[in-house]
mmCIF file of C-alpha atoms and ligand atoms in Angstrom:
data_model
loop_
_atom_site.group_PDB
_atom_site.id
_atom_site.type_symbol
_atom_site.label_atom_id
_atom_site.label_comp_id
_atom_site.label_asym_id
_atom_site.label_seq_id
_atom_site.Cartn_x
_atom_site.Cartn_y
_atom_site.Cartn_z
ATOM 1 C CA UNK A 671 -8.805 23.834 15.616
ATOM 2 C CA UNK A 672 -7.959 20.301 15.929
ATOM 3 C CA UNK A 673 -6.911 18.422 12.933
ATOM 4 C CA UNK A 674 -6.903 14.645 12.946
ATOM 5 C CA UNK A 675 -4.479 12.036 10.736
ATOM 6 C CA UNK A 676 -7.393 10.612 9.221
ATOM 7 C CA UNK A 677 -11.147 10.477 10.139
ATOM 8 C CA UNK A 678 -12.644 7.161 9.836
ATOM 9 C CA UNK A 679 -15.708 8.391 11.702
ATOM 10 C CA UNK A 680 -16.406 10.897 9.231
ATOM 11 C CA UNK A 681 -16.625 8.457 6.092
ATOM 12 C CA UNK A 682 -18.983 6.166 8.272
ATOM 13 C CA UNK A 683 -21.332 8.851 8.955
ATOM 14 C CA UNK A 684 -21.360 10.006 5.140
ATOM 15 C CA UNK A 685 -22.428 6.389 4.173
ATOM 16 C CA UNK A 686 -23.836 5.091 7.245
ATOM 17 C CA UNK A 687 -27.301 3.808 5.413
ATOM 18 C CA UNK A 688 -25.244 1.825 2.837
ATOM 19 C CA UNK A 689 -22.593 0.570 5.318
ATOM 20 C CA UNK A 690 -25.501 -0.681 7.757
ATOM 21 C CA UNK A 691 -27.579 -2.120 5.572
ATOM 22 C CA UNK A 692 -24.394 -4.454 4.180
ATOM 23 C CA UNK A 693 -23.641 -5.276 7.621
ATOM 24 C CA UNK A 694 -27.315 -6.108 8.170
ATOM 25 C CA UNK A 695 -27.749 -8.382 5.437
ATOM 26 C CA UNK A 696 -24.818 -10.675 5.755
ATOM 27 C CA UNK A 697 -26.110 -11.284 9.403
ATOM 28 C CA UNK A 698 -29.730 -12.514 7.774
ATOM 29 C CA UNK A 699 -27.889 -14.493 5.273
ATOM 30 C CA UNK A 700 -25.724 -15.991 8.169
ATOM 31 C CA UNK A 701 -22.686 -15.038 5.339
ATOM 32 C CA UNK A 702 -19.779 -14.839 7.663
ATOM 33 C CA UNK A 703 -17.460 -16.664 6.014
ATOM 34 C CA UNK A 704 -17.086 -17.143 1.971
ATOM 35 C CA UNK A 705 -20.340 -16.899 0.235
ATOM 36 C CA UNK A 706 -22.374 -14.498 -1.875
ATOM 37 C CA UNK A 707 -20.712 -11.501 -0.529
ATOM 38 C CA UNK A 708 -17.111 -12.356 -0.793
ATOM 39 C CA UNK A 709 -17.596 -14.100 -4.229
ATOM 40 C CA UNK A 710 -19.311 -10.150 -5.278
ATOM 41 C CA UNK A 711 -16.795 -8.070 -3.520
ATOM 42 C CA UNK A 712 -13.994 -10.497 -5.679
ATOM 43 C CA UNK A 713 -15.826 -9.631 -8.768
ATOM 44 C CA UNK A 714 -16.545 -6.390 -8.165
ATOM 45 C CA UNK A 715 -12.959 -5.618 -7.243
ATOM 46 C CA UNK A 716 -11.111 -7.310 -10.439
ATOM 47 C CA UNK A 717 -13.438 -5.089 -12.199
ATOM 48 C CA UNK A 718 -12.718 -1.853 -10.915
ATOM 49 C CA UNK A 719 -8.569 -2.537 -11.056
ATOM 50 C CA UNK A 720 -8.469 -4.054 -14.473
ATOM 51 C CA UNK A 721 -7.493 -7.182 -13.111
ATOM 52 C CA UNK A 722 -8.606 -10.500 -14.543
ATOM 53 C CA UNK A 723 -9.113 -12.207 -10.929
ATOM 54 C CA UNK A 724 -9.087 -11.232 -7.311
ATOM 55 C CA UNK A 725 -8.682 -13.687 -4.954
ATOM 56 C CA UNK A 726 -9.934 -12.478 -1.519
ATOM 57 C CA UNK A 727 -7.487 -13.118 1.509
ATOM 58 C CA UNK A 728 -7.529 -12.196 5.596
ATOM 59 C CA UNK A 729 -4.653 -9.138 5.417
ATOM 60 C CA UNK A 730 -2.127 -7.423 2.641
ATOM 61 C CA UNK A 731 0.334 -9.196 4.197
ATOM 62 C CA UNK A 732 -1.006 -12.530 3.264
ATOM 63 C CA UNK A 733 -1.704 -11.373 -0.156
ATOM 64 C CA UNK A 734 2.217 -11.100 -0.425
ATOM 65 C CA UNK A 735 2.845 -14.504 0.556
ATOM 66 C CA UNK A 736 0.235 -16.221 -1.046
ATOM 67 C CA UNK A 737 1.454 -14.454 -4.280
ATOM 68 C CA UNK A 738 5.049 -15.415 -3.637
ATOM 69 C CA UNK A 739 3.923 -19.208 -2.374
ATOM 70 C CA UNK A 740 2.285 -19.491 -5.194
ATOM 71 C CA UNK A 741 4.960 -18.361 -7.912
ATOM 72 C CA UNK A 742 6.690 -20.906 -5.766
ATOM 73 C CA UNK A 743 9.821 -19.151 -4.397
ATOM 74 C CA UNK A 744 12.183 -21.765 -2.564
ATOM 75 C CA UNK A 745 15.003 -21.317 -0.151
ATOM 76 C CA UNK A 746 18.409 -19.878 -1.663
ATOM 77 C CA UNK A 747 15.771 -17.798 -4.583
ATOM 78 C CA UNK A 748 16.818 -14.143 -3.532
ATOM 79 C CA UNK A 749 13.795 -11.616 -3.906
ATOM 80 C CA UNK A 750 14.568 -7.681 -4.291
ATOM 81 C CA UNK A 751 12.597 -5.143 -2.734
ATOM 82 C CA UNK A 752 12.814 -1.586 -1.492
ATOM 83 C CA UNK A 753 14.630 -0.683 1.663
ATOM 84 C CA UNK A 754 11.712 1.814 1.736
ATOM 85 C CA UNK A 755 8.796 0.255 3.129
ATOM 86 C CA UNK A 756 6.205 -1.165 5.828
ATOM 87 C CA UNK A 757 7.742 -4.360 7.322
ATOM 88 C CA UNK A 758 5.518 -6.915 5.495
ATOM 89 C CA UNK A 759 6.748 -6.424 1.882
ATOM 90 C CA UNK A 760 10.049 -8.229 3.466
ATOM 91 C CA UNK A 761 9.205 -10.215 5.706
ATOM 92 C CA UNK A 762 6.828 -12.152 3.412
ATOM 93 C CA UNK A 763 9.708 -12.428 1.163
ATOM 94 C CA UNK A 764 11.399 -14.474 4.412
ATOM 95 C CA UNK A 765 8.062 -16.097 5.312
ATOM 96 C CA UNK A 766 7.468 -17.274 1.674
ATOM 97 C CA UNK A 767 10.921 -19.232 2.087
ATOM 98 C CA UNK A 768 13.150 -16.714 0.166
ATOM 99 C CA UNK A 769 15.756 -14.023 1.194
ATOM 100 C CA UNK A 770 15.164 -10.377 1.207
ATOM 101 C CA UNK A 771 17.517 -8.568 -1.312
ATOM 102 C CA UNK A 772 16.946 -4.405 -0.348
ATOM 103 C CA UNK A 773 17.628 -1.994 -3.066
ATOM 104 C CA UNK A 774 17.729 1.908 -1.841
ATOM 105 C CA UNK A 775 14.646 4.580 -2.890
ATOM 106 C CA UNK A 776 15.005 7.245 -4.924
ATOM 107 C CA UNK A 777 15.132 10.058 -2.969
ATOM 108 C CA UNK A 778 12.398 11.950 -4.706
ATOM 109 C CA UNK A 779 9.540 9.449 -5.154
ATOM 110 C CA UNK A 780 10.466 7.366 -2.804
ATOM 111 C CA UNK A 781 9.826 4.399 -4.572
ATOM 112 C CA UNK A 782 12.162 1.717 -5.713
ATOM 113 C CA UNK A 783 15.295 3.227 -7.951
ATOM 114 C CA UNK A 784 15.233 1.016 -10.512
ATOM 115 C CA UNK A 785 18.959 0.931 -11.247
ATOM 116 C CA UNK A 786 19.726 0.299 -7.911
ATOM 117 C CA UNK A 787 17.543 -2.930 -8.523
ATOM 118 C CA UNK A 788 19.719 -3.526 -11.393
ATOM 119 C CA UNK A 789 22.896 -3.515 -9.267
ATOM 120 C CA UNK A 790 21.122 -6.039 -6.594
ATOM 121 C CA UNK A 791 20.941 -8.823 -9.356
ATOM 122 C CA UNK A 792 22.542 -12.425 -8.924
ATOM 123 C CA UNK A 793 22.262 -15.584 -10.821
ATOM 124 C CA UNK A 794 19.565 -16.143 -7.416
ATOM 125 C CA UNK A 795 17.415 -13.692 -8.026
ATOM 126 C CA UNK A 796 13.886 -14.820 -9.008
ATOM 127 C CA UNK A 797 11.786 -11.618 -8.731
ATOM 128 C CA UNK A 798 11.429 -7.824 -7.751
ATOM 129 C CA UNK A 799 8.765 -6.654 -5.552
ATOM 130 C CA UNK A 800 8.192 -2.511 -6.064
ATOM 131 C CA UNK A 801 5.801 -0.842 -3.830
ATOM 132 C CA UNK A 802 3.703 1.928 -4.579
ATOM 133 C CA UNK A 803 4.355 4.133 -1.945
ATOM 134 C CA UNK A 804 2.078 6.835 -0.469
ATOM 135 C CA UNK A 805 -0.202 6.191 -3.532
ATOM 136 C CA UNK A 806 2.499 6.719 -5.900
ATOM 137 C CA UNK A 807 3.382 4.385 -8.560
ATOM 138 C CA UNK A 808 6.728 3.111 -8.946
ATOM 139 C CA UNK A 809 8.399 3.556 -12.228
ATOM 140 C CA UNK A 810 7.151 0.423 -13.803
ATOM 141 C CA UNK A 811 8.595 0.795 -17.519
ATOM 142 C CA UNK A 812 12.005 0.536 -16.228
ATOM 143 C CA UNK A 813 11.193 -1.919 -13.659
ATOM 144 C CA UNK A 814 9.532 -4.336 -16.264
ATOM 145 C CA UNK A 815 12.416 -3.553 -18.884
ATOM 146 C CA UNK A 816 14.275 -5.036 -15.888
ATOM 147 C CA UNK A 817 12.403 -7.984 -15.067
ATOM 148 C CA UNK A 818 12.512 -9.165 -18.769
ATOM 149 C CA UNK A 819 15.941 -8.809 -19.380
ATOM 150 C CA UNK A 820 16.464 -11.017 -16.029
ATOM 151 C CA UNK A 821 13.647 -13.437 -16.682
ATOM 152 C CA UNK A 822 12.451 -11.729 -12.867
ATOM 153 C CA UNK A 823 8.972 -12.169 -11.966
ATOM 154 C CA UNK A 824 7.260 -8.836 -10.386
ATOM 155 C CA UNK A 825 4.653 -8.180 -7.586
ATOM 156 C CA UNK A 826 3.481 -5.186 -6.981
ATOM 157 C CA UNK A 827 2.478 -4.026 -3.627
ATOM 158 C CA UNK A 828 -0.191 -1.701 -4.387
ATOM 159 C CA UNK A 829 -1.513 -1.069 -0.868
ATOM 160 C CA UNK A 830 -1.292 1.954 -0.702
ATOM 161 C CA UNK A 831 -2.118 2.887 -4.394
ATOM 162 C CA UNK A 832 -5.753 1.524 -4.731
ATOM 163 C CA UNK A 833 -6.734 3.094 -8.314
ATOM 164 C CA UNK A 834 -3.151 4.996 -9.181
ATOM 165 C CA UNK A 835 -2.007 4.708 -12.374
ATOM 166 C CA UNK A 836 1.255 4.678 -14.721
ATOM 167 C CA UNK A 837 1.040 5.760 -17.584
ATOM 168 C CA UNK A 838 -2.466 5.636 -17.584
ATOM 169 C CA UNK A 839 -2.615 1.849 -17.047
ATOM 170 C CA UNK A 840 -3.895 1.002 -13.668
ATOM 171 C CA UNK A 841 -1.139 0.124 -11.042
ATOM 172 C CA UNK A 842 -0.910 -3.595 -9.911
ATOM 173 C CA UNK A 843 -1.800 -4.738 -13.927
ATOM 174 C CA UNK A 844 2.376 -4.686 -14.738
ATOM 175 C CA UNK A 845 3.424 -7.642 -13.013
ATOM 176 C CA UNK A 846 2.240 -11.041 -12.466
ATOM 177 C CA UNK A 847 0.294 -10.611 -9.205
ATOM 178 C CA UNK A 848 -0.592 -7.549 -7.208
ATOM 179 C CA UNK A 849 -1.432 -7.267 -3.738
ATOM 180 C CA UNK A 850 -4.155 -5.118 -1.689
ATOM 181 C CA UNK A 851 -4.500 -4.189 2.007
ATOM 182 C CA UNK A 852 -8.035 -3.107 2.962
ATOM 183 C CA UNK A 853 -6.888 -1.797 6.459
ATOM 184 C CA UNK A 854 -8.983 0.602 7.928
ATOM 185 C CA UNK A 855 -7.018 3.873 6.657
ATOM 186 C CA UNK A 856 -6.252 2.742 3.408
ATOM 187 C CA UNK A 857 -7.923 4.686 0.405
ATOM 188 C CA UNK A 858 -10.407 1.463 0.477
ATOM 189 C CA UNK A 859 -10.736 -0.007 3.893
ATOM 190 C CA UNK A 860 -12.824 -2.948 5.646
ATOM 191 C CA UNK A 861 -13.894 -1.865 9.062
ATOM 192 C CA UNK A 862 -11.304 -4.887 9.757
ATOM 193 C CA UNK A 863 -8.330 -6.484 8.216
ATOM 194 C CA UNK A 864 -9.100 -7.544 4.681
ATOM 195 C CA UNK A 865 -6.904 -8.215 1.148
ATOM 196 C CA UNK A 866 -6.649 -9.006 -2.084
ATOM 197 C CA UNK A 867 -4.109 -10.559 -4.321
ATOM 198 C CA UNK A 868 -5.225 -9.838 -8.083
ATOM 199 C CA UNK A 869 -3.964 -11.560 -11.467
ATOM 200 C CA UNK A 870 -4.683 -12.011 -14.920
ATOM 201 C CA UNK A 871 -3.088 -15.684 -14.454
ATOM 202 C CA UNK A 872 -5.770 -17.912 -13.815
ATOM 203 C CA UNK A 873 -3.891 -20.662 -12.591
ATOM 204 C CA UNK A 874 -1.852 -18.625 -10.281
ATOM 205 C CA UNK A 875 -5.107 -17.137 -8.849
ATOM 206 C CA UNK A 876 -6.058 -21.033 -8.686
ATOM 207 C CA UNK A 877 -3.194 -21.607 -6.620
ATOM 208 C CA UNK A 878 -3.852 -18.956 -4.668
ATOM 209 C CA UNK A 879 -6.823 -19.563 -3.752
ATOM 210 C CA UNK A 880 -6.420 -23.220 -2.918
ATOM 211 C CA UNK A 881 -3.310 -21.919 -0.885
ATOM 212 C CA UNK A 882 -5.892 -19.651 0.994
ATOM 213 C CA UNK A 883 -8.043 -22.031 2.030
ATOM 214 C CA UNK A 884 -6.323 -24.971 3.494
ATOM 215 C CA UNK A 885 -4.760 -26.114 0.261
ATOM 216 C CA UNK A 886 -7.984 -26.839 -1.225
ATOM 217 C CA UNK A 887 -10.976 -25.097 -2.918
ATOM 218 C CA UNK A 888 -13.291 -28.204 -2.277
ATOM 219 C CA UNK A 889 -13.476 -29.295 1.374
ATOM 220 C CA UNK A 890 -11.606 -32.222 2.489
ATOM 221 C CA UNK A 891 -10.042 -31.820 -0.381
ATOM 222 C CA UNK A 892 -6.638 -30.665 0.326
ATOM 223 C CA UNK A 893 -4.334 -31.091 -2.489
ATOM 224 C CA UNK A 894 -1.143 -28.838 -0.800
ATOM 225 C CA UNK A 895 -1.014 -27.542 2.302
ATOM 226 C CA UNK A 896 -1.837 -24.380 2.458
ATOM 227 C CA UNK A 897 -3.093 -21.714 5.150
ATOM 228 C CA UNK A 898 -6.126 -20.490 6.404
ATOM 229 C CA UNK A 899 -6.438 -16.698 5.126
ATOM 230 C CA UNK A 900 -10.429 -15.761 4.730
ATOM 231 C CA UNK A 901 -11.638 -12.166 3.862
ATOM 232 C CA UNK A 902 -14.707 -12.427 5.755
ATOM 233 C CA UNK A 903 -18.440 -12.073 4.661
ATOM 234 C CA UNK A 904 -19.131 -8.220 7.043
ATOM 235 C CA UNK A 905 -15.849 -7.260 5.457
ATOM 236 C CA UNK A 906 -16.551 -8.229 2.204
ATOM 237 C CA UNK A 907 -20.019 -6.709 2.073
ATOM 238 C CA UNK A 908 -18.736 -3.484 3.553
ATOM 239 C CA UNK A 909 -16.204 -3.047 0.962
ATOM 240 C CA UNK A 910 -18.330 -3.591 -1.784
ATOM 241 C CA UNK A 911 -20.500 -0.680 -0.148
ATOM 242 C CA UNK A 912 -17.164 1.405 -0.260
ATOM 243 C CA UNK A 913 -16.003 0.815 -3.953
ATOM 244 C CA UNK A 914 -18.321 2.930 -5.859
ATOM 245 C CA UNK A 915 -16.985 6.010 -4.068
ATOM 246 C CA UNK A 916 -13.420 5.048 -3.878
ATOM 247 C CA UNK A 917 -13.132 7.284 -7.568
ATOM 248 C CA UNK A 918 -14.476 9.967 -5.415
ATOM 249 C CA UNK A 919 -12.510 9.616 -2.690
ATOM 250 C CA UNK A 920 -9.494 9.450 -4.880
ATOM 251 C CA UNK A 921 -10.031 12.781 -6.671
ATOM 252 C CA UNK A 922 -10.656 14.132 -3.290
ATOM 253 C CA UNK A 923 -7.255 13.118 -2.094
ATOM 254 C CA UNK A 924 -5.736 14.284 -4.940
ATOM 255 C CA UNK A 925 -7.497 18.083 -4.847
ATOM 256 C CA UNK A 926 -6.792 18.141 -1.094
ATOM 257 C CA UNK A 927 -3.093 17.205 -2.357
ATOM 258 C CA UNK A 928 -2.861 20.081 -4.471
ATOM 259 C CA UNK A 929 -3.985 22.415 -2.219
ATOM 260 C CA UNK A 930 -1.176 21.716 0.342
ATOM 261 C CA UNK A 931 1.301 21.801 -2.394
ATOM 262 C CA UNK A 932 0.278 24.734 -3.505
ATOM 263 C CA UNK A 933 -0.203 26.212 -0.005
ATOM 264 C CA UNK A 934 3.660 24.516 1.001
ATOM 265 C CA UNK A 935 5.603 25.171 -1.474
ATOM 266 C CA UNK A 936 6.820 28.449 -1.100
ATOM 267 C CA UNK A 937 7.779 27.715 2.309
ATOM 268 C CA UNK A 938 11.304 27.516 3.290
ATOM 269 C CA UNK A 939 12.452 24.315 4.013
ATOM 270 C CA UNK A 940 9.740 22.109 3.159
ATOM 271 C CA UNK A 941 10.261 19.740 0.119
ATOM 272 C CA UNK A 942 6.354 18.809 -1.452
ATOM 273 C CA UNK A 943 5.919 14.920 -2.370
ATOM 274 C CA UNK A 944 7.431 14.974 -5.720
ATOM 275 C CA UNK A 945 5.502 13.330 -8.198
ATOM 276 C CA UNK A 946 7.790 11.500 -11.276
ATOM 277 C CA UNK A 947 6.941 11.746 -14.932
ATOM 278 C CA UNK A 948 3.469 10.021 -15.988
ATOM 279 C CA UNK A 949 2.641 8.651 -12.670
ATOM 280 C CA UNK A 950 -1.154 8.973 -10.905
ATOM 281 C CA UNK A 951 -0.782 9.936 -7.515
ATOM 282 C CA UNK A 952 -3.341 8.911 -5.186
ATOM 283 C CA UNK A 953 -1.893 10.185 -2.209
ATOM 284 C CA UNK A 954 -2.887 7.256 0.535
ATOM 285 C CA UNK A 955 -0.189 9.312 2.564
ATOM 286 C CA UNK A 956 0.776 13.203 2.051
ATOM 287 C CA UNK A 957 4.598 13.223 2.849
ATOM 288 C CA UNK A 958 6.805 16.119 2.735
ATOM 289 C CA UNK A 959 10.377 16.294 3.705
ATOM 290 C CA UNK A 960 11.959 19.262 6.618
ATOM 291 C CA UNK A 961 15.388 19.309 7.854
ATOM 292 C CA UNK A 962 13.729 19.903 11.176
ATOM 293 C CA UNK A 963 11.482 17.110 10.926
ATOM 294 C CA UNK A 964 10.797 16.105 14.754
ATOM 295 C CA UNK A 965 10.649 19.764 15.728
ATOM 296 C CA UNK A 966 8.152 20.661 12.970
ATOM 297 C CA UNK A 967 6.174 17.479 14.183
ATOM 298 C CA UNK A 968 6.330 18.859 17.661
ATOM 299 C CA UNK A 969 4.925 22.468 16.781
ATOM 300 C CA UNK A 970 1.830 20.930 14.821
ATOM 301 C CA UNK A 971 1.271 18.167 17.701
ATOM 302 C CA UNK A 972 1.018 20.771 20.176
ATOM 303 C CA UNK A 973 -0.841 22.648 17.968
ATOM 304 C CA UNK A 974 -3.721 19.772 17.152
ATOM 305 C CA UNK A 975 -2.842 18.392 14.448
ATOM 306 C CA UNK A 976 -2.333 14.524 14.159
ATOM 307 C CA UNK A 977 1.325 13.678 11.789
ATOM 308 C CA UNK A 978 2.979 10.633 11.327
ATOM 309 C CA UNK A 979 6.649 9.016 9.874
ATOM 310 C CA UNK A 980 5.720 6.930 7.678
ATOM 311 C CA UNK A 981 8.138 4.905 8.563
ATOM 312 C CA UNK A 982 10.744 6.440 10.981
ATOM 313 C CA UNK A 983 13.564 3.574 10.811
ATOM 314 C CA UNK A 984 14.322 2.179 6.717
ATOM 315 C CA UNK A 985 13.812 -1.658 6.426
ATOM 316 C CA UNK A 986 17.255 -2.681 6.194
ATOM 317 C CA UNK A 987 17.887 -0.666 9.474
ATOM 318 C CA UNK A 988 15.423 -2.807 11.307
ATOM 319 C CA UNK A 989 16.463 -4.874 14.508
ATOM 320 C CA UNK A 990 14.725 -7.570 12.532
ATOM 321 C CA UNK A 991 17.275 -6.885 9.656
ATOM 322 C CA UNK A 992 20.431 -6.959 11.909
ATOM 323 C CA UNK A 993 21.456 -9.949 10.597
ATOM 324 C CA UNK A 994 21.951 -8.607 7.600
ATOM 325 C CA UNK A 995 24.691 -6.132 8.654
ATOM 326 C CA UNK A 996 23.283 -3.068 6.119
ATOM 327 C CA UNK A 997 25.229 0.076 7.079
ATOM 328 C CA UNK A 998 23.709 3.738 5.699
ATOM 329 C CA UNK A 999 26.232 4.027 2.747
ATOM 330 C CA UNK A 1000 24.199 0.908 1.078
ATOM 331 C CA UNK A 1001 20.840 3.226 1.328
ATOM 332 C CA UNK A 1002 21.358 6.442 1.190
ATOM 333 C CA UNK A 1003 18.362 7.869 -0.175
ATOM 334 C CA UNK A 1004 16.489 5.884 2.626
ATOM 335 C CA UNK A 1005 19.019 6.342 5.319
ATOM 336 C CA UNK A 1006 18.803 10.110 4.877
ATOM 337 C CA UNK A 1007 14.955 10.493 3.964
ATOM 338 C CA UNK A 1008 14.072 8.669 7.143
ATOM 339 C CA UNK A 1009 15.215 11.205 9.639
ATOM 340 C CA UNK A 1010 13.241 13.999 7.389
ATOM 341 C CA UNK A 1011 10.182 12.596 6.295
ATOM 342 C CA UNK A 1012 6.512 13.705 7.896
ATOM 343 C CA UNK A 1013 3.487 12.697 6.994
ATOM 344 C CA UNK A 1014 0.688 15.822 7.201
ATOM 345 C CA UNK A 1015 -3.090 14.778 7.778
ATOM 346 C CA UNK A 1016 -4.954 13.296 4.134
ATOM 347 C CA UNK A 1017 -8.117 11.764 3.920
ATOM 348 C CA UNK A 1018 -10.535 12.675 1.532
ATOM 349 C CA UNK A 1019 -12.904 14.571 3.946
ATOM 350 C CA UNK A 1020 -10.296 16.863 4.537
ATOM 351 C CA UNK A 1021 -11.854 20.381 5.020
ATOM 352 C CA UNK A 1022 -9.860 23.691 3.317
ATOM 353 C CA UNK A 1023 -10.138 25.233 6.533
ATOM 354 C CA UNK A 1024 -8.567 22.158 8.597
ATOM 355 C CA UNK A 1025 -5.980 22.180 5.691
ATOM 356 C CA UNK A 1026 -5.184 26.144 5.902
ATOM 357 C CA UNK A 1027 -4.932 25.172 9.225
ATOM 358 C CA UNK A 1028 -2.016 22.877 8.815
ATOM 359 C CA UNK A 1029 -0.767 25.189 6.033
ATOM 360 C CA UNK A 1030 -0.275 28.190 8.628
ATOM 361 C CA UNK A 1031 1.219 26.456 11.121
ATOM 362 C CA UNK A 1032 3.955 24.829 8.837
ATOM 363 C CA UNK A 1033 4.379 28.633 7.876
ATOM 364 C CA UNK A 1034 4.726 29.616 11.331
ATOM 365 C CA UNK A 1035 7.077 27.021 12.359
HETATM 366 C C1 LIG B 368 3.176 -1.140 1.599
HETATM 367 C C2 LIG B 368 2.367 -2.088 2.416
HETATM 368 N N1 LIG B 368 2.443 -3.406 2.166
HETATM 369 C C3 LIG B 368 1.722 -4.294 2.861
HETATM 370 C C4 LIG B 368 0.859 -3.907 3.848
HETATM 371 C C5 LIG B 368 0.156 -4.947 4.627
HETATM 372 O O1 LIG B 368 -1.202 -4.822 4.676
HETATM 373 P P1 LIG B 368 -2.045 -5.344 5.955
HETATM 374 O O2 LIG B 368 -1.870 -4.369 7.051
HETATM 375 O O3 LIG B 368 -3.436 -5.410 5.428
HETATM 376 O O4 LIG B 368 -1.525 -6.698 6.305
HETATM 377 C C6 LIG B 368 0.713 -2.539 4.122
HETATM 378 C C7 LIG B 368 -0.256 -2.024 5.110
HETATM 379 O O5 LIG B 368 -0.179 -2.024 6.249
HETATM 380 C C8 LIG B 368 1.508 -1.614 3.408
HETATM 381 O O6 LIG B 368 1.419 -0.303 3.661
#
């Protein structure tokens, strides 16, 4: 049996009449850009995250920098984020005009340790970004307690943790903007790139829409300058198709997420994602930890079934970071989690035979 990453062919089959017809209608409105089904998917979306705007943009990684452009971050302003990441959390911090402060993981979340941020503060500092990795919130009480004692602003990158939650409160609801990725394999994803920067600030979603489109929200009418970052009508209208079942979805990551850990964890070797206290997982990623990481990856590969490192080389040990000199000792947590860390197939179609499947082979290995 053959076991694949994640099967984007299978969710478009499921929903096929609901994703067509979307795609069908914003051709007969000729909707491509803006319009009616942007302006719903932005409504629709603040509702269903708690958020008090959404303001619609091309990627996730332009949601960062609008959101930093926006709380106006200016060169010398030092910005903290985790070492463990995708490469756009930090290099919007550069892009946006600031410099990239990286603070190490904890080793059993893997999101940002929040007294390493502590440790990373300067009189420069301006904000924190935390990221909710894998679908798992941060640990946003301490990270806020933080940020208030600093006067820090806070970001949250939530995307990968579309409907987690911390202590019950919806993720991305903590800080003064959050931002959204609506790639294809994300828990909620366009059949495209797409984003979303939400806020309960309504003149920071102001700004950020005006810096979205061209520096103004009424044409010729360019009051900054701003870029040109458009989530598109087709995408727009597809993921409004997708939202009602994104609950669904969720849950179904989450059972198929207990089933592997329960299926794993008796298994020599392998360390289950470890879930801190009153955190919602949504498991966008299901990542374990193996001292033989590349040879366990090699027995499933050859096997059939899809894995990935999510990611295999820690931010600050980046060729794009070498000017920044980092050496392990600074990162431990990341340095050592990178060379251990495997990714096993999750999406919510999952089957309990295709998971068994994965189960007995990490067994075997
Ligand atoms: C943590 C994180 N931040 C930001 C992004 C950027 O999103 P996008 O690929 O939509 O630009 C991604 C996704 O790739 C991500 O995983």
């Amino acid at each position: 049996m053959s076991v694949p990453f994640a099967d984007l062919q299978l969710q478009y089959q499921k929903i096929k009449g609901e994703i067509d017809a979307a795609i069908a209608a914003v051709i007969r409105d000729n909707a491509f850009i803006r319009g009616p089904y942007v302006d719903a998917f932005e409504q629709e979306f603040a509702g269903a995250v708690d958020a008090g705007h959404c303001v619609s943009c091309a990627n996730g990684t332009d949601a960062l920098y609008l959101a930093m452009a926006a709380l106006k971050v200016e060169p010398g302003d030092e910005v903290i984020t985790t070492a463990h990441s995708w490469i756009s959390t930090s290099a919007m911090i550069t892009h946006a005009g600031a410099t990239v402060v990286f603070c190490d993981a904890d080793g059993a979340t893997f999101t940002i340790d929040p007294t390493a941020i502590e440790a990373a503060i300067t009189p420069r500092t301006v904000g924190i970004i935390p990221v909710h990795l894998y679908g798992q919130p941060a640990d946003m009480a301490a990270i806020m307690a933080i940020a208030a004692r600093h006067n820090l602003w806070v970001i949250e990158d939530c995307a990968q943790a579309h409907l987690a939650r911390y202590k019950g409160r919806q993720i991305g609801t903590f800080g003064a903007a959050a931002t959204y990725s609506f790639y294809p394999g994300k828990n909620l994803g366009a059949m495209g790139d797409a984003g979303a920067v939400v806020t309960n600030d309504s003149e920071l979603a102001e700004h950020m829409t005006m810096l979205a489109r061209h520096g103004g929200v009424v044409k010729h009418q360019h009051r900054i300058e701003g870029i040109n970052s458009r989530l598109d009508g087709m995408q727009a209208a597809i993921l409004s198709a997708k939202l009602p079942h994104l609950p669904d979805w969720t849950k179904a990551r989450q059972d198929a997420a207990k089933i592997y850990d329960a299926g794993l964890n008796q298994i020599e070797g392998v360390v289950i994602p470890q879930v801190g206290a009153d955190r919602t997982h949504v498991y966008h990623l299901y990542t374990i930890k193996h001292p033989r990481r590349d040879a366990l990856a090699a027995h499933l590969n050859a096997n059939g079934v899809q894995t990935a490192i999510n990611y295999p080389t820690a931010l600050p040990f980046l060729a794009a970071y070498s000017r920044l000199g980092h050496v392990p000792e600074q990162f431990p947590n990341a340095y050592r989690d990178q060379g251990s860390i495997l990714s096993l197939p999750m999406f919510a179609e999952i089957t309990r035979e295709q998971q068994d499947e994965v189960i007995d082979l990490v067994r075997q290995f």
